PDB file of C-alpha atoms in Angstrom:
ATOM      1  CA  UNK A   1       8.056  58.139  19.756  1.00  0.00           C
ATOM      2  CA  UNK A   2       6.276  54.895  18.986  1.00  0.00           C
ATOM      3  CA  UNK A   3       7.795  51.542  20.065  1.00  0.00           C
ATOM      4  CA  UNK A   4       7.171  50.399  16.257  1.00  0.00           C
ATOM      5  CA  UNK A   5       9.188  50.857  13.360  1.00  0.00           C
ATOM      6  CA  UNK A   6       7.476  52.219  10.367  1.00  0.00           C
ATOM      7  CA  UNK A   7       7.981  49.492   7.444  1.00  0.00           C
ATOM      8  CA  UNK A   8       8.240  50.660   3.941  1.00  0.00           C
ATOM      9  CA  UNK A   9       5.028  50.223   1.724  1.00  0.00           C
ATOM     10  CA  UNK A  10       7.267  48.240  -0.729  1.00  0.00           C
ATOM     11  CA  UNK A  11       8.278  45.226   2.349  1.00  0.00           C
ATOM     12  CA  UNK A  12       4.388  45.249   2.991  1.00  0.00           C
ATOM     13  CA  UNK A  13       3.397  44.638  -0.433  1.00  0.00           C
ATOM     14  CA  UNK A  14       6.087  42.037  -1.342  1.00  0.00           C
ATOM     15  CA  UNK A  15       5.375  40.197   2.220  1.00  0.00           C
ATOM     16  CA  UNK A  16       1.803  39.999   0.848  1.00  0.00           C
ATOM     17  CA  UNK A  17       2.747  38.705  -2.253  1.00  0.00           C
ATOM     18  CA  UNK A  18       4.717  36.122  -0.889  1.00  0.00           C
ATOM     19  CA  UNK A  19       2.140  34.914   1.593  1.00  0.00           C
ATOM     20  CA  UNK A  20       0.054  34.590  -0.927  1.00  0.00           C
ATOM     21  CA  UNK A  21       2.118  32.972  -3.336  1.00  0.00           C
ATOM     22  CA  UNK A  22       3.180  30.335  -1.245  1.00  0.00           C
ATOM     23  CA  UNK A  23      -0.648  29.679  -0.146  1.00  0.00           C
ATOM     24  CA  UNK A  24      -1.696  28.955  -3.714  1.00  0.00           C
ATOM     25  CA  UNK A  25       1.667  27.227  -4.370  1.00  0.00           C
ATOM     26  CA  UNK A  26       0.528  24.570  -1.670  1.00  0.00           C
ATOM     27  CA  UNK A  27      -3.171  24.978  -2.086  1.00  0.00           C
ATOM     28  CA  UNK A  28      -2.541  23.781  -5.507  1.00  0.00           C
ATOM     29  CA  UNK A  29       0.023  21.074  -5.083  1.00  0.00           C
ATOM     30  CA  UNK A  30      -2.554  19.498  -2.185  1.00  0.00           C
ATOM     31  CA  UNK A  31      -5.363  19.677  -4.922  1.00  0.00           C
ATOM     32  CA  UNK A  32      -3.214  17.954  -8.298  1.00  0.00           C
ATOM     33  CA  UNK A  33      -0.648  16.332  -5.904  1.00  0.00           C
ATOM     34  CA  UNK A  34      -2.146  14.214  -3.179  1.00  0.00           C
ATOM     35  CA  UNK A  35       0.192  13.213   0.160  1.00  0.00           C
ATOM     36  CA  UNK A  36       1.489   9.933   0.399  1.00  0.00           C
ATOM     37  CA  UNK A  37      -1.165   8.955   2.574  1.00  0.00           C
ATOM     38  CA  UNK A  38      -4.298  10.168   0.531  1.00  0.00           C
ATOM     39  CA  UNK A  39      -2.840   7.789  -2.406  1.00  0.00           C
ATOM     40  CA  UNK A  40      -2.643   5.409   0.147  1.00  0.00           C
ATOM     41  CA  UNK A  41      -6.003   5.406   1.914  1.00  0.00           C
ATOM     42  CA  UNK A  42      -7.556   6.245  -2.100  1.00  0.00           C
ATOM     43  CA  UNK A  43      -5.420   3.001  -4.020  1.00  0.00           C
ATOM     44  CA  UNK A  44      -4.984   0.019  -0.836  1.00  0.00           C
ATOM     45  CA  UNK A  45      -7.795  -1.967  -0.366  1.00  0.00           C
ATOM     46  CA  UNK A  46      -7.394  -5.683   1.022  1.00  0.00           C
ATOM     47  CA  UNK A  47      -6.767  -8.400  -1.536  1.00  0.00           C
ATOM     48  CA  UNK A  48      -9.609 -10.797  -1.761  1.00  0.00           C
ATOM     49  CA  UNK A  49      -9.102 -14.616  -0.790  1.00  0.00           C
ATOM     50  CA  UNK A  50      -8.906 -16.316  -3.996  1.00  0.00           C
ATOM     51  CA  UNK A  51      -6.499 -19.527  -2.826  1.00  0.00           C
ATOM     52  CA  UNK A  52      -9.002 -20.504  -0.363  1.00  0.00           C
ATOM     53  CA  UNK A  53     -12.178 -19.371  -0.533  1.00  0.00           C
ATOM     54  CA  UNK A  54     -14.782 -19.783   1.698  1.00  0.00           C
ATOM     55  CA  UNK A  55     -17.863 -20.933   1.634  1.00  0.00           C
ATOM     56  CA  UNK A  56     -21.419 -20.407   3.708  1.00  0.00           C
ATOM     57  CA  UNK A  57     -22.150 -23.817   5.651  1.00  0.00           C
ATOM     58  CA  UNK A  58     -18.722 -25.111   5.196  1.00  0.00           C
ATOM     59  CA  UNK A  59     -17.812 -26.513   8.232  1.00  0.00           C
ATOM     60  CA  UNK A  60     -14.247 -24.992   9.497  1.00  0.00           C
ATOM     61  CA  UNK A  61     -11.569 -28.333   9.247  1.00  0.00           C
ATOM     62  CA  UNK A  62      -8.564 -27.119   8.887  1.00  0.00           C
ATOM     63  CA  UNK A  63      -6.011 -24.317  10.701  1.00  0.00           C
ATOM     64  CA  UNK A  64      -5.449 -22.801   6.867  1.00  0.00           C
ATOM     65  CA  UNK A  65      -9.267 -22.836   6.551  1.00  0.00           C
ATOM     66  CA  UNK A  66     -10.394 -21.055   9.747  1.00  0.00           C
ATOM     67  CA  UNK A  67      -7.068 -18.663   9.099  1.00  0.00           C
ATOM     68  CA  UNK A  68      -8.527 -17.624   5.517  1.00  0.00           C
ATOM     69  CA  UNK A  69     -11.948 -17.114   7.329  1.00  0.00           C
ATOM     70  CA  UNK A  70     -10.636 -14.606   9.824  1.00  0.00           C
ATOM     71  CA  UNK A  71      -8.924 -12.833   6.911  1.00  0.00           C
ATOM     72  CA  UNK A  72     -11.657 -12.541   5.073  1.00  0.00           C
ATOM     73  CA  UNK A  73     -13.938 -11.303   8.059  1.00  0.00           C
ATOM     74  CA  UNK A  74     -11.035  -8.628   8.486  1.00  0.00           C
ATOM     75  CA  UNK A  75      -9.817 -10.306  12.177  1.00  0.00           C
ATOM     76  CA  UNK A  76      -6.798  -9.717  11.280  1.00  0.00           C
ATOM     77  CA  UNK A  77      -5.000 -10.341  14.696  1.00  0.00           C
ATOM     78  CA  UNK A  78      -6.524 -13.969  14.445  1.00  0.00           C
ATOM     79  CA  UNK A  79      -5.633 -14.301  10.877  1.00  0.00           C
ATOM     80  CA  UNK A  80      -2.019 -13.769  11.754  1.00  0.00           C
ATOM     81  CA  UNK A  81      -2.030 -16.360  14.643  1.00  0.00           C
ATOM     82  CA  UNK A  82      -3.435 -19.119  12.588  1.00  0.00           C
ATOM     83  CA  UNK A  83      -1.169 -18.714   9.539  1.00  0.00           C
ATOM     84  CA  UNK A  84       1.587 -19.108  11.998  1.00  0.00           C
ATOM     85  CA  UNK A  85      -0.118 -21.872  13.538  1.00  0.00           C
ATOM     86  CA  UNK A  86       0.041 -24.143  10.204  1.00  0.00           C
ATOM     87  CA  UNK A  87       1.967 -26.664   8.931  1.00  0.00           C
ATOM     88  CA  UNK A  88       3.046 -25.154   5.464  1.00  0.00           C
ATOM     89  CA  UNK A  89       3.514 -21.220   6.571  1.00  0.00           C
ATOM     90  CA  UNK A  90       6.256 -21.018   4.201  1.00  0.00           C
ATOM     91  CA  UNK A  91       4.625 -21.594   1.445  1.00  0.00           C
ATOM     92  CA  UNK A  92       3.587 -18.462  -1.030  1.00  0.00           C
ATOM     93  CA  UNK A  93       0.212 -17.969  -0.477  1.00  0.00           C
ATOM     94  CA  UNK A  94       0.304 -18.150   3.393  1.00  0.00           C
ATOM     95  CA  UNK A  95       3.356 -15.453   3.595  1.00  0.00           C
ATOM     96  CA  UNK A  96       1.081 -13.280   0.845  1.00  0.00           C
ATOM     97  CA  UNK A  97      -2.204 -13.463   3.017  1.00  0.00           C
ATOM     98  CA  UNK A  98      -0.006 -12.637   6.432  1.00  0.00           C
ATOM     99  CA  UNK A  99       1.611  -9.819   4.674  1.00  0.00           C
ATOM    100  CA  UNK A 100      -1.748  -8.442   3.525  1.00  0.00           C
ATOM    101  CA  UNK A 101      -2.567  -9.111   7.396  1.00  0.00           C
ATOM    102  CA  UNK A 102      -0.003  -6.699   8.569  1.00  0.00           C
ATOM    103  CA  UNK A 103      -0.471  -4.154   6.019  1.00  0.00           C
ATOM    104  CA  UNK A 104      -4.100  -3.609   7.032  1.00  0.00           C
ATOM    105  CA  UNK A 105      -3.111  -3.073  10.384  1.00  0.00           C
ATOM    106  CA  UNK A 106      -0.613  -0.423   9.178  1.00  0.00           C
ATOM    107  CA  UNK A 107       2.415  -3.168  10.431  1.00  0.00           C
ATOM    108  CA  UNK A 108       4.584  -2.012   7.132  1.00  0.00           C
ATOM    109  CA  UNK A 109       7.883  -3.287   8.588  1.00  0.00           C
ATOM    110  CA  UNK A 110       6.222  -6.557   8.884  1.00  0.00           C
ATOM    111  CA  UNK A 111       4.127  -6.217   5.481  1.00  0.00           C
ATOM    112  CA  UNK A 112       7.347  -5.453   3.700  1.00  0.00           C
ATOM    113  CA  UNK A 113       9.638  -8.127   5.049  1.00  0.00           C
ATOM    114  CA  UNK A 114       7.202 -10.966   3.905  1.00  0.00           C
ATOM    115  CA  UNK A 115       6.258  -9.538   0.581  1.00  0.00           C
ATOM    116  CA  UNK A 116       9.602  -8.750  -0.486  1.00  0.00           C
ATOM    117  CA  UNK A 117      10.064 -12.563   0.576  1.00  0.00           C
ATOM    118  CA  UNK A 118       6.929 -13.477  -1.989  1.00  0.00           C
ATOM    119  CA  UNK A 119       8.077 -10.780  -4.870  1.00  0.00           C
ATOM    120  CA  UNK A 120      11.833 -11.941  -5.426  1.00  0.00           C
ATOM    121  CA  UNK A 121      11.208 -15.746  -5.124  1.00  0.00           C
ATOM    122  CA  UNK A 122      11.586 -17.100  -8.417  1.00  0.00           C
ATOM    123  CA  UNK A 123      10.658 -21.002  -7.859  1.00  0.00           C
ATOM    124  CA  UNK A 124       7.151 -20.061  -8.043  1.00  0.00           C
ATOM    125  CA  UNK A 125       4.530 -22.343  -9.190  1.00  0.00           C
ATOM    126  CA  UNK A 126       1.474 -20.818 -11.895  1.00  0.00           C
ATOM    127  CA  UNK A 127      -0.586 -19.752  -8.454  1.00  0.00           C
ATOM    128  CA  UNK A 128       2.469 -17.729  -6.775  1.00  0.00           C
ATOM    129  CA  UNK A 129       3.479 -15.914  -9.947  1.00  0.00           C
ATOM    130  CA  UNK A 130       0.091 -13.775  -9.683  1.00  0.00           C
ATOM    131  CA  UNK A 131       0.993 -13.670  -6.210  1.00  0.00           C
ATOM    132  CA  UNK A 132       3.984 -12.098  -7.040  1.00  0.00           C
ATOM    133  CA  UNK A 133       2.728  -9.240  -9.440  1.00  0.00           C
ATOM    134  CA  UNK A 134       0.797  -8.300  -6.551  1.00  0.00           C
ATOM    135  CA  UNK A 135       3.298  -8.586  -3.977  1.00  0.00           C
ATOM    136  CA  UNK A 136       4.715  -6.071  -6.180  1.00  0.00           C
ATOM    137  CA  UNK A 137       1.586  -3.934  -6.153  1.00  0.00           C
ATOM    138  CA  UNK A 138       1.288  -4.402  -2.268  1.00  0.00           C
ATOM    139  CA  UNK A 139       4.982  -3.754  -1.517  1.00  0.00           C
ATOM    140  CA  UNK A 140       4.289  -0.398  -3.550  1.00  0.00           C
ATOM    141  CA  UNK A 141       1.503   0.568  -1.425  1.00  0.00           C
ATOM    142  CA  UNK A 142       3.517  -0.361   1.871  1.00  0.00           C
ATOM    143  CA  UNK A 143       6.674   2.000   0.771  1.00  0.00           C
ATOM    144  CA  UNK A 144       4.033   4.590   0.134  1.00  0.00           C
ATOM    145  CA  UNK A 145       2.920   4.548   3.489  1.00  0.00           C
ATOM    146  CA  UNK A 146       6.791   4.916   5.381  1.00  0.00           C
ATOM    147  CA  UNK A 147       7.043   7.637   2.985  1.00  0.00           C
ATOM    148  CA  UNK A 148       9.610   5.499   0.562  1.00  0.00           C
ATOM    149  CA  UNK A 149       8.704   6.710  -2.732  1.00  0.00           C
ATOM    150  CA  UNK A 150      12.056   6.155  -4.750  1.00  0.00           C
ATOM    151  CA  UNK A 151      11.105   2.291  -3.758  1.00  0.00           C
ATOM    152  CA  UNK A 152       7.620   2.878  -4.590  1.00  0.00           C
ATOM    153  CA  UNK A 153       8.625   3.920  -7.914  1.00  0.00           C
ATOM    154  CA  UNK A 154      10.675   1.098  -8.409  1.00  0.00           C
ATOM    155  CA  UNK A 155       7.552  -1.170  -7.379  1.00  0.00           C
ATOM    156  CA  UNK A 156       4.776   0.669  -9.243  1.00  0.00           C
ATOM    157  CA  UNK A 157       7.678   0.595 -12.625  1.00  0.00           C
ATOM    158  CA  UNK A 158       7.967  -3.202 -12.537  1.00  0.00           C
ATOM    159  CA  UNK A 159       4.519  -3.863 -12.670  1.00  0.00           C
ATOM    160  CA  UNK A 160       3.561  -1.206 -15.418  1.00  0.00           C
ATOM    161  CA  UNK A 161       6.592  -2.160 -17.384  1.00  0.00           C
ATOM    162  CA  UNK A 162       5.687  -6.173 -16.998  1.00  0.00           C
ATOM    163  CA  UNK A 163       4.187  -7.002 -20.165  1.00  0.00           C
ATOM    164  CA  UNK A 164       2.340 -10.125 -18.713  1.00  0.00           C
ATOM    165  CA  UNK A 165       0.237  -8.987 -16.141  1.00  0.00           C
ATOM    166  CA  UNK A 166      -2.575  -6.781 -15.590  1.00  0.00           C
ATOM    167  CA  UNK A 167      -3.012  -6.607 -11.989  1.00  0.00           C
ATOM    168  CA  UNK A 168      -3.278  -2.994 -10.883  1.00  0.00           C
ATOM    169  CA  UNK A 169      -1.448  -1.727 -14.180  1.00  0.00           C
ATOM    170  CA  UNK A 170      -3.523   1.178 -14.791  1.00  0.00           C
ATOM    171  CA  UNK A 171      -3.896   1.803 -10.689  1.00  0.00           C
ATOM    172  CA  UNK A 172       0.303   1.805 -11.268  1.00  0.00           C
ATOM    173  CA  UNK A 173       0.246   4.518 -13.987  1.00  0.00           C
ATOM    174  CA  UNK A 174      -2.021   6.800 -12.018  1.00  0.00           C
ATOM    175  CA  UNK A 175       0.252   6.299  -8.760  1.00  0.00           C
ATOM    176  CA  UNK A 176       3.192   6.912 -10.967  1.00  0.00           C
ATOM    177  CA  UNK A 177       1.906  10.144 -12.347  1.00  0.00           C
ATOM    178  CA  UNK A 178       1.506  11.637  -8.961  1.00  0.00           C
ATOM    179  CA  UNK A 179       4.862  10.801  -7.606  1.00  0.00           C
ATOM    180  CA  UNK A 180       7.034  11.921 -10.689  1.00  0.00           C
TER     181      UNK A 180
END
């Protein structure tokens, strides 16, 4: 009389072949299918300040310009302030740069909001329509992160389907070939 029932050889052997199934099943679809968050942390990096840029020795004169030179020394916090703090903050560039703000500090409800503000506005001048291709790119990386991929799809589709821009279009493909 032992406590333990005996198990058939058969249950043993298909229990093992099911553990190990599903163990190469997901050690497999880790290694050729990365998580939401590896593409993330491998494909987001920071836009660089190309409306403002800053130079050494240039003395700081304006709100805009000390905002841009937070963002670009990654204070982020301060960044944010001071592009609230100006006179034009709802103009293209400045909601771009605060969005870009809040996505590096993993604010994606905030990052989201602005961008989508920046990718559907259509009275752009020529310096806001490459703001909006990569509003496009940045609103991709955003849904990645809250786990949205049907709208990261849609994102990372406009921008390899755009025939006019080349901003992150191969970046796109690769991104789209891991979440279809």
């Amino acid at each position: 009389n032992t406590r333990f029932m005996i198990v058939p050889k058969k249950w043993m052997v298909a229990a093992s072949l099911a553990l190990i199934t599903t163990f190469g099943v997901w050690t497999i679809k880790s290694l050729y299918y990365p998580s939401h968050e590896a593409i993330y942390e491998t494909y987001f990096q920071v836009d660089r300040n190309t409306i403002y840029p800053v130079v050494r020795g240039e003395s700081i004169k304006t709100i805009e310009f000390r905002a841009f030179v937070a963002y670009e020394a990654h204070n982020y916090y301060k960044a944010i302030n001071l592009f609230n703090s100006v006179k034009n903050s709802d103009e293209t560039h400045i909601i771009y740069y605060k969005a870009l703000c809040f996505l590096a500090l993993d604010k994606t409800g905030e990052a989201i909001n602005l961008l989508n503000n920046v990718a559907i506005n259509n009275k752009l001048d020529n310096t806001s329509v490459s703001l909006k291709e990569k509003a496009n790119w940045y609103l991709a990386m955003a849904y990645l992160k809250n786990n949205e991929t049907a709208k990261a799809v849609a994102r990372l589709s406009i921008i390899e389907n755009n025939p006019d821009s080349n901003f992150k279009k191969q970046e796109a493909k690769e991104v789209l070939n891991y979440l279809k």
